[in-house]
Amino acid sequence: MAFIPPHRYSGLLPSLPGVRYHHPSRGRRGCKRPSCPRPDKQEDTHKSSLYAVATTYEKPIGKMVDFGKWPSFTLLSPQEVESIRQACVFGTCANEVIYTTDDDEVYAFGQNCSNCLGTGDNQSSMTPRRLDALCGKKITGISYGSGPHVLVCTDDGKLYAWGHNGYNQLGNGNTVQGTVPVRISVDAMKKRVTQVACGSHHSMVLTTDGEVYTWGYNNCGQIGSGTTTNQPVPRRVSTPLHNKVIVSIAAGPTCSMAITDYGQVFGWGYNGTGQLGVGGTGNQLIPCKVVFVQPVCIVQIVCGYSHTMALTDQGYLYSWGANSNGQLGIGNKSNQLSPIKVETHERIVEIAACHSSHTSAAKSQRGQVYMWGLCRGQIILSPHLTNFTCTDDVFACFSNPPVMWRQLSIEPKNFLTVAESLKREFDREETSDLRFRVEGKDIYVHKAVLKIRCEHFRMMFQSHWNENSKEVIEIDQFSYPVYHAFLQYLYTDTVDLPPEDAIGLLDLATSYCENRLKTVCQLIIKSGITIENAFLLHCAAVRYEAKELEDFCFRFCVNHLTGVTQTMAFWQVDGMLLKEFMVKAGQCGGFKN
């Protein structure tokens, strides 16, 4: 799984030829002047340093996320969903969830395969369970493997792990499954961790000083130690990265990838379908440099099940590896052993893939989201434009399993949307420029809103209407609750009235030719019909020519005829309406019993 830490990469800066920037944790290093590129880097004169763009790439989403796209979240109450600030859906069937709340509480629920929920036992749970060991710790990164095992890093650089441990992937020196989050030592706890990434059964972390540590399963060299011996505790990947500053990492099922501060890419581990991008299919036991056809500066890299994608600082997308499901996005199913440019026709600012699927996605500078590869069983060979607003939705709706490709981070909601602002301003005297007086009560509104939302008011506020020059308009044909509900509907698109009052609103909607409002009123009436009000509602539907509602109320009255005929409303209604009802009820067999 490719991990991108929160607060990184919200967009990409333009390339500045020859300009370099320092890594924040190490201060200025190497050459500082744009005119003096680093001698061992031929690409330096063609690009800016990676860190100039890396610090702005995955910004937390500042809008309400539709968590309903992931079925697991339907088990939570609206209040619980509203409190979520970070979340990760993972597991073989996407049925395990870890999330943090706005007060830094951490919860988990789901199947709990291999103790991956960290709850202290192997019991599944349909309700969230609190992870005491992580509460209050301010999580900055979450990643998961296939076992699954889970890694978490916090804002103070600490690393925690739990779950499956059959291959030492927890890094605690043994192969006993971890039932609760435990802190893992990285270089005798001298190092602070900033990023985490999990392969199927191996683990990677990136430290503040740009070093990569790996451990766990090593059958294909994914640890980068030069051997295929499993690694029980974190070990630094040195050769040939010992003099490099790494700024981002990613992990495929059995391979590992890293980006340097100069935008170079190194890969190691399994390479059977060319996912390392080194030109062949042999496994690599130590990091090998990925060679591009032309000099590029890579700012993001992600790993799919058997393919890899990379994004340059100029918004170009490259891919390589397996392509039997079209996951490379190059228009065919041919594997690629070296990076190949994907034609997107616009600048890309984010790419997405997950090591448990063959789905790929990307987001453009204009906010358009594309997907390709294996999408809900359908193979898409080239980037396909979707109606999504973020790449996360692609994996929620089209990936199998529908896991998250990254930790989803949500900004605390400290602003009002346009809809919320309008709702707040309804019946607010301070900002209004017009008021309606109904039954002696004032309702404060804004002419511009009414003209935008309602054709009746658009006509009313033309210059030749008397109402256009008035500051107070008297309304005498409707009750205060009805007219208040109507004006509120124009601001909020919602109606909160009992069925009996909805009859009056239905009358208003008919008079003002508000067809959608008529439909809303009919739904309110249908959902609130009872024996006591059924005949009254039926008569209202007849009066306002709401045929569908009339039929619905009539059927209800016939089905409960004995009760309905004993209500006051039945005998107080107009004689002609009563007669027509009796005749119609008799024709449909309402009096047979």
XYZ file of C-alpha atoms in Angstrom:
593
model
C 0.000 0.000 0.000
C 1.325 3.434 -0.900
C 1.265 5.768 2.055
C 1.015 9.512 1.631
C 1.095 11.377 4.929
C -1.623 13.912 5.741
C -0.882 17.549 4.896
C 1.256 16.630 1.886
C 0.868 17.338 -1.801
C -2.361 19.319 -2.295
C -1.063 20.411 -5.683
C 2.121 20.542 -7.722
C 4.426 23.528 -8.118
C 5.932 24.287 -11.505
C 9.412 22.989 -12.198
C 12.156 25.521 -11.574
C 15.218 24.551 -13.641
C 18.292 24.028 -11.514
C 16.714 25.219 -8.256
C 17.112 23.051 -5.157
C 15.432 23.210 -1.771
C 16.575 21.832 1.571
C 15.029 18.966 3.493
C 13.506 20.546 6.641
C 14.849 18.013 9.117
C 18.453 18.104 7.903
C 18.952 21.718 7.040
C 20.659 22.792 3.838
C 22.793 20.114 2.278
C 24.827 19.781 -0.901
C 24.687 22.618 -3.338
C 22.524 25.598 -2.389
C 22.863 27.768 -5.474
C 20.689 27.264 -8.555
C 23.749 27.706 -10.756
C 25.630 24.826 -9.156
C 23.784 21.505 -9.514
C 24.828 18.427 -7.591
C 27.551 16.720 -9.669
C 26.221 13.133 -9.450
C 22.728 14.104 -10.613
C 22.369 14.745 -14.329
C 18.684 15.548 -13.886
C 19.215 18.390 -11.424
C 19.469 21.064 -14.086
C 16.068 20.056 -15.429
C 13.956 20.118 -12.311
C 13.347 21.515 -8.879
C 13.940 19.538 -5.733
C 11.178 17.129 -4.838
C 10.688 18.542 -1.394
C 9.564 21.863 -2.826
C 6.434 20.115 -4.043
C 6.300 17.186 -1.646
C 5.412 19.347 1.308
C 2.111 20.343 -0.285
C 0.758 17.068 -1.662
C -1.943 15.237 0.281
C -3.993 17.928 1.921
C -6.854 16.756 4.112
C -10.195 16.929 2.381
C -11.973 20.090 3.461
C -15.504 19.021 2.561
C -17.948 16.509 3.870
C -16.957 13.057 2.673
C -19.691 10.642 1.696
C -18.663 7.797 3.965
C -21.795 5.989 2.814
C -19.833 4.894 -0.244
C -18.104 2.437 2.098
C -20.805 0.068 3.431
C -19.097 -0.401 6.798
C -19.835 3.183 7.815
C -23.580 2.588 7.591
C -23.160 0.755 10.931
C -22.322 4.081 12.593
C -24.755 6.738 13.732
C -24.779 10.116 11.930
C -23.150 11.659 14.993
C -20.325 9.105 14.931
C -19.730 9.663 11.223
C -19.726 13.430 11.719
C -16.955 13.111 14.332
C -14.544 11.213 12.043
C -11.324 13.026 11.161
C -9.244 10.122 9.797
C -10.323 6.734 8.533
C -8.934 3.623 6.933
C -11.018 0.785 5.443
C -8.971 -2.367 4.833
C -9.044 -6.151 4.896
C -9.600 -8.976 2.419
C -13.262 -8.018 2.040
C -12.915 -4.366 3.078
C -14.686 -5.188 6.320
C -12.256 -3.750 8.850
C -12.215 -0.078 9.807
C -10.011 2.108 11.974
C -10.875 5.747 12.501
C -9.975 8.709 14.675
C -12.326 11.392 15.935
C -12.029 15.143 16.280
C -10.995 14.715 19.924
C -8.202 12.233 18.997
C -10.054 9.143 20.156
C -9.289 6.004 18.096
C -11.855 3.311 17.309
C -11.965 0.105 15.288
C -14.673 -2.300 14.167
C -15.165 -5.107 11.696
C -14.168 -8.743 11.214
C -10.865 -8.565 13.138
C -8.952 -11.084 11.030
C -5.555 -11.842 12.638
C -6.328 -9.400 15.476
C -5.944 -6.521 13.030
C -8.394 -4.298 14.916
C -6.022 -4.106 17.882
C -8.822 -4.543 20.406
C -6.987 -7.107 22.555
C -8.895 -10.157 21.335
C -9.891 -11.917 18.116
C -13.591 -11.082 18.340
C -15.317 -9.345 15.470
C -17.371 -6.278 16.325
C -20.224 -4.503 14.555
C -19.863 -1.552 16.900
C -16.765 0.664 17.325
C -14.340 -0.360 20.056
C -11.921 2.119 21.581
C -8.173 1.572 21.142
C -6.880 2.966 24.418
C -3.215 2.609 23.450
C -3.638 5.141 20.620
C -6.169 7.589 22.025
C -4.782 11.111 22.327
C -1.705 10.277 20.255
C -2.548 12.340 17.118
C -2.109 9.760 14.356
C -0.469 11.055 11.180
C -0.281 7.849 9.144
C -1.926 4.440 8.827
C -1.026 1.590 6.500
C -2.036 -2.062 6.295
C -0.816 -5.339 4.829
C -2.544 -8.449 3.520
C -2.468 -10.519 6.733
C -3.527 -7.984 7.665
C -1.062 -6.208 9.870
C -1.312 -2.500 10.656
C 1.289 0.235 11.144
C 0.566 3.638 12.654
C 2.803 6.649 13.154
C 2.040 9.655 15.326
C 2.942 13.322 15.161
C 5.707 12.844 17.728
C 7.423 10.279 15.471
C 6.406 7.133 17.350
C 5.581 3.885 15.563
C 2.927 1.347 16.589
C 2.090 -2.043 15.067
C -0.321 -4.927 15.576
C -2.072 -7.744 13.731
C -0.651 -10.605 11.669
C 2.984 -11.370 12.447
C 3.780 -14.711 10.845
C 6.705 -13.165 8.937
C 8.043 -10.691 11.528
C 6.151 -7.853 9.827
C 5.399 -6.160 13.153
C 9.099 -5.621 13.775
C 9.037 -6.648 17.436
C 11.506 -9.531 17.042
C 9.032 -12.438 17.153
C 6.226 -14.006 15.099
C 3.430 -13.790 17.673
C 0.317 -11.964 16.506
C -0.143 -8.544 18.062
C -3.545 -8.140 19.664
C -3.083 -4.499 20.699
C -0.998 -1.615 19.332
C 2.549 -1.788 20.678
C 5.350 0.665 20.142
C 8.085 -0.509 17.775
C 11.686 0.581 18.199
C 13.384 2.059 15.151
C 17.141 2.164 15.700
C 16.805 1.903 19.496
C 14.015 4.512 19.380
C 16.451 7.183 18.223
C 14.552 7.764 15.003
C 11.284 9.628 14.506
C 8.960 8.105 11.927
C 7.081 10.308 9.443
C 5.633 7.773 6.977
C 4.577 4.135 7.052
C 3.909 1.671 4.225
C 2.938 -1.985 4.300
C 3.413 -4.677 1.684
C 1.579 -7.952 1.972
C 3.841 -9.187 4.768
C 6.655 -6.651 5.011
C 6.836 -3.150 6.441
C 8.555 0.143 5.628
C 8.955 3.419 7.461
C 10.538 6.738 6.589
C 12.272 8.768 9.292
C 12.551 12.526 9.690
C 16.129 12.469 8.482
C 15.225 10.795 5.183
C 16.198 7.209 6.026
C 14.208 4.095 5.125
C 13.829 1.138 7.495
C 12.271 -2.182 6.475
C 11.469 -5.532 8.107
C 9.347 -8.657 7.752
C 8.967 -11.122 4.871
C 11.893 -11.076 2.451
C 11.343 -13.955 0.020
C 11.867 -11.653 -2.969
C 14.335 -9.163 -1.526
C 11.671 -6.593 -0.577
C 13.605 -5.735 2.583
C 16.528 -4.498 0.477
C 19.168 -6.196 2.601
C 20.908 -8.036 -0.238
C 19.526 -11.412 0.936
C 16.184 -13.230 1.060
C 16.287 -13.795 4.826
C 13.357 -12.468 6.814
C 14.102 -9.413 8.933
C 12.655 -9.544 12.503
C 13.276 -5.906 13.488
C 13.585 -2.594 11.602
C 16.786 -2.411 9.552
C 17.999 0.579 7.602
C 18.109 0.208 3.821
C 21.574 1.512 3.108
C 23.231 0.476 -0.157
C 22.767 2.417 -2.386
C 20.549 4.800 -0.379
C 23.068 5.636 2.337
C 23.868 9.044 0.829
C 20.330 9.795 -0.352
C 17.567 11.700 1.377
C 14.291 9.842 0.895
C 11.090 11.892 1.022
C 8.400 9.346 0.157
C 7.915 5.563 0.200
C 5.436 3.045 -1.185
C 5.026 -0.715 -0.994
C 3.553 -3.277 -3.330
C 2.689 -6.778 -2.120
C 6.335 -7.917 -2.333
C 8.241 -4.898 -3.579
C 9.321 -1.536 -2.183
C 9.706 1.895 -3.764
C 11.294 5.160 -2.596
C 11.660 8.705 -3.916
C 14.686 10.877 -3.167
C 14.658 14.600 -2.554
C 15.881 15.028 -6.129
C 12.932 13.145 -7.597
C 14.780 9.908 -8.339
C 12.968 6.605 -7.860
C 14.483 3.424 -6.437
C 12.802 0.036 -6.307
C 13.625 -3.400 -4.905
C 12.032 -6.770 -4.297
C 9.768 -8.824 -6.580
C 9.884 -7.877 -10.251
C 8.161 -10.731 -12.073
C 5.954 -8.419 -14.142
C 8.350 -5.468 -14.318
C 6.820 -3.514 -11.448
C 10.252 -2.193 -10.405
C 10.679 -0.473 -13.766
C 14.332 -1.454 -14.180
C 14.008 -2.925 -17.674
C 13.844 -6.631 -16.787
C 11.908 -9.138 -14.696
C 14.579 -10.275 -12.246
C 14.056 -9.713 -8.546
C 16.257 -7.034 -6.977
C 17.713 -7.652 -3.523
C 18.934 -4.067 -3.089
C 17.462 -0.769 -4.332
C 17.879 -0.158 -8.056
C 17.338 3.156 -9.776
C 14.346 3.412 -12.094
C 15.455 4.911 -15.396
C 13.075 7.129 -17.351
C 13.412 7.839 -21.070
C 13.918 11.529 -20.340
C 14.922 13.366 -17.163
C 11.992 13.766 -14.768
C 11.427 14.737 -11.155
C 9.031 12.303 -9.464
C 6.879 13.677 -6.646
C 4.481 10.791 -5.976
C 4.629 7.041 -6.424
C 1.961 4.403 -5.776
C 1.927 0.620 -6.058
C -0.908 -1.571 -7.259
C -1.089 -5.330 -6.943
C 1.522 -5.804 -9.678
C 2.028 -2.392 -11.256
C 3.512 0.965 -10.289
C 2.659 4.547 -11.176
C 4.653 7.743 -10.743
C 3.782 11.430 -11.044
C 6.237 14.134 -12.084
C 6.471 17.686 -10.808
C 5.121 18.856 -14.171
C 1.972 16.772 -13.853
C 2.925 13.889 -16.162
C 1.941 10.346 -15.305
C 4.140 7.281 -15.871
C 3.303 3.642 -15.254
C 4.991 0.243 -15.546
C 4.577 -3.396 -14.581
C 1.679 -5.797 -15.131
C -1.052 -4.694 -17.512
C -3.339 -7.697 -18.029
C -6.237 -5.649 -16.656
C -5.337 -2.373 -18.348
C -4.082 -0.943 -15.060
C -1.266 0.968 -16.744
C -3.751 3.076 -18.708
C -1.836 2.934 -21.985
C -4.628 1.581 -24.195
C -3.522 -2.064 -24.332
C -2.796 -5.069 -22.077
C 0.951 -5.345 -22.649
C 3.217 -5.432 -19.608
C 5.834 -2.698 -19.435
C 9.280 -3.331 -17.928
C 10.217 0.372 -17.910
C 8.245 3.561 -17.239
C 5.900 4.598 -20.031
C 4.076 7.892 -20.212
C 0.278 7.769 -19.853
C -1.598 10.193 -22.093
C -3.994 12.239 -19.967
C -4.229 15.472 -22.011
C -4.206 17.573 -18.866
C -1.998 18.137 -15.858
C -2.336 15.477 -13.144
C -1.960 16.427 -9.477
C -2.674 13.102 -7.750
C -2.447 9.398 -8.600
C -3.892 6.440 -6.725
C -3.428 2.669 -6.580
C -3.637 -0.006 -3.912
C -1.669 -3.245 -3.553
C -4.856 -5.267 -3.104
C -6.409 -4.375 -6.478
C -5.742 -3.738 -10.163
C -7.533 -0.380 -10.156
C -5.823 2.917 -10.965
C -7.037 6.501 -10.596
C -5.827 10.056 -11.056
C -7.027 13.586 -10.416
C -6.313 16.496 -12.724
C -5.488 20.088 -11.932
C -9.068 21.003 -12.898
C -10.422 18.559 -10.322
C -11.514 15.881 -12.774
C -11.083 12.289 -11.605
C -10.127 9.455 -13.965
C -10.077 5.698 -13.441
C -8.845 2.687 -15.371
C -7.797 -0.932 -14.917
C -10.106 -3.517 -13.363
C -13.160 -1.544 -12.249
C -15.934 -3.673 -10.762
C -15.030 -6.523 -13.118
C -14.797 -4.348 -16.228
C -11.421 -3.746 -17.851
C -10.772 -0.117 -18.813
C -7.609 0.297 -20.877
C -7.253 4.099 -20.792
C -8.065 6.819 -18.242
C -11.845 7.174 -18.129
C -13.411 10.424 -16.928
C -15.763 9.959 -13.952
C -18.145 12.210 -12.050
C -16.252 11.710 -8.800
C -14.596 14.601 -6.997
C -11.768 12.622 -5.351
C -9.776 9.474 -6.129
C -10.943 7.875 -2.882
C -14.434 7.491 -4.363
C -13.036 5.390 -7.209
C -11.794 2.781 -4.750
C -14.961 2.908 -2.671
C -17.167 2.246 -5.707
C -15.089 0.364 -8.286
C -12.195 -1.413 -6.558
C -12.432 -5.038 -5.483
C -12.156 -5.149 -2.532
C -13.366 -1.568 -1.900
C -10.547 -0.641 0.475
C -9.002 2.794 0.906
C -5.817 3.381 -1.051
C -4.621 5.792 1.632
C -5.620 7.060 5.029
C -8.511 9.443 4.460
C -8.073 12.681 6.413
C -10.826 15.240 6.898
C -10.293 18.824 7.986
C -12.362 19.922 10.981
C -15.400 21.661 9.556
C -14.931 25.271 10.614
C -16.766 26.936 7.733
C -20.261 27.119 6.301
C -21.217 25.890 2.859
C -23.367 28.037 0.592
C -26.412 25.964 1.523
C -25.659 26.265 5.228
C -25.147 30.014 4.935
C -28.506 30.443 3.208
C -30.192 28.323 5.857
C -28.702 30.482 8.607
C -29.879 33.720 7.001
C -33.538 32.692 6.718
C -35.843 34.810 8.909
C -32.892 36.899 10.072
C -33.802 40.548 10.501
C -30.203 41.832 10.458
C -29.565 40.952 6.802
C -33.065 40.903 5.296
C -34.442 43.488 2.868
C -38.054 42.309 2.937
C -40.582 40.849 5.340
C -43.850 39.028 4.940
C -46.523 39.621 7.574
C -48.786 36.610 8.110
C -51.376 36.502 10.897
C -49.609 39.428 12.543
C -46.194 37.743 12.537
C -43.191 38.840 10.456
C -40.982 36.536 8.382
C -37.676 38.116 7.257
C -36.335 37.232 3.809
C -34.092 38.432 0.963
C -35.529 39.457 -2.402
C -32.563 38.097 -4.345
C -32.943 34.622 -2.851
C -36.681 34.544 -3.539
C -36.204 35.661 -7.150
C -33.549 33.015 -7.719
C -35.560 30.213 -6.148
C -39.171 30.885 -7.198
C -40.812 31.938 -10.479
C -43.751 33.448 -8.592
C -41.447 35.893 -6.805
C -39.476 36.570 -9.968
C -42.682 37.890 -11.483
C -43.782 39.665 -8.293
C -40.619 41.720 -7.962
C -40.716 43.151 -11.441
C -40.920 46.928 -11.498
C -44.574 47.151 -12.510
C -45.819 45.110 -9.550
C -46.806 47.063 -6.448
C -45.037 44.510 -4.218
C -41.693 45.422 -5.756
C -41.541 48.698 -3.847
C -42.880 47.419 -0.537
C -40.796 46.601 2.523
C -43.651 44.663 4.143
C -46.007 42.388 2.214
C -49.232 41.232 3.858
C -50.304 37.628 3.225
C -53.871 36.648 4.119
C -54.652 33.605 1.998
C -52.345 31.195 3.883
C -51.636 30.470 7.532
C -48.412 31.502 9.240
C -47.064 27.903 9.643
C -47.703 27.180 5.979
C -46.127 30.362 4.609
C -43.196 30.146 7.005
C -42.583 26.551 5.854
C -42.758 27.632 2.211
C -40.223 30.433 2.587
C -37.976 28.175 4.656
C -38.162 25.577 1.883
C -36.797 28.162 -0.562
C -33.743 28.558 1.678
C -33.202 24.927 2.697
C -34.931 22.584 0.209
C -36.576 20.854 3.178
C -40.060 20.905 4.697
C -40.847 20.211 8.334
C -44.629 20.136 8.715
C -47.208 17.660 10.014
C -49.443 16.092 7.335
C -52.403 18.294 8.256
C -50.408 21.493 7.639
C -48.815 19.961 4.544
C -52.293 20.142 2.996
C -52.148 23.924 3.184
C -48.615 23.905 1.774
C -49.839 21.696 -1.054
C -52.459 24.362 -1.782
C -49.751 27.034 -1.839
C -47.484 24.932 -4.053
C -50.357 24.465 -6.476
C -51.114 28.214 -6.513
C -47.444 29.143 -7.032
C -46.811 26.343 -9.573
C -44.063 24.801 -7.441
C -44.206 21.249 -8.779
C -41.337 19.838 -6.731
C -42.831 21.250 -3.565
C -46.121 19.574 -4.464
C -44.282 16.261 -4.644
C -42.613 16.874 -1.278
C -45.973 17.687 0.312
C -47.544 14.546 -1.099
C -44.738 12.433 0.361
C -45.237 14.058 3.781
C -48.952 13.383 3.625
C -48.485 9.778 2.542
C -46.002 9.060 5.312
C -48.250 10.635 7.947
C -51.655 9.289 6.978
C -53.748 7.767 9.777
C -57.351 6.606 10.188
C -58.179 9.913 11.902
C -56.881 12.165 9.095
C -57.212 9.905 6.041
C -60.543 11.261 4.774
C -59.485 14.863 5.362
C -56.315 14.245 3.363
C -58.312 12.527 0.632
C -60.593 15.536 0.268
C -57.591 17.878 0.146
C -56.040 15.817 -2.634
C -59.293 16.051 -4.617
C -59.478 19.806 -4.067
C -55.878 20.405 -5.183
C -56.054 17.970 -8.121
C -53.254 15.780 -6.802
C -54.412 12.622 -8.564
C -51.700 10.261 -7.281
C -52.230 11.423 -3.715
C -55.990 11.155 -4.140
C -55.687 7.518 -5.219
C -53.344 6.737 -2.345
C -55.648 8.266 0.278
C -58.703 6.638 -1.272
C -57.148 3.179 -1.096
C -56.163 3.788 2.528
C -59.713 4.874 3.398
C -61.231 1.823 1.730
C -58.787 -0.514 3.475
C -59.773 1.010 6.819
C -63.353 1.929 5.930
C -64.965 1.035 9.256
C -62.561 3.201 11.217
C -62.567 6.065 8.729
C -66.386 6.333 8.680
C -66.400 6.789 12.448
C -64.139 9.845 12.434
C -65.375 13.431 12.811
C -63.702 14.429 9.549
C -65.779 11.921 7.600
C -69.117 13.413 8.676
C -68.057 17.047 8.597
C -66.955 17.051 4.973
C -68.890 18.658 2.125
C -71.898 16.559 1.107
C -70.949 16.255 -2.562
C -67.439 15.011 -1.749
C -68.899 12.526 0.712
C -71.411 11.279 -1.845
C -68.736 10.847 -4.537
C -66.544 8.941 -2.097
C -69.371 6.584 -1.079
C -70.240 5.822 -4.695
C -66.619 5.180 -5.638
C -66.031 3.036 -2.545
C -69.100 0.979 -3.343
C -67.966 0.442 -6.932
C -64.648 -0.995 -5.759
C -66.280 -3.335 -3.228
C -65.626 -1.339 -0.101
C -68.953 -2.282 1.503
C -68.983 -6.014 0.745
C -68.026 -6.917 4.288
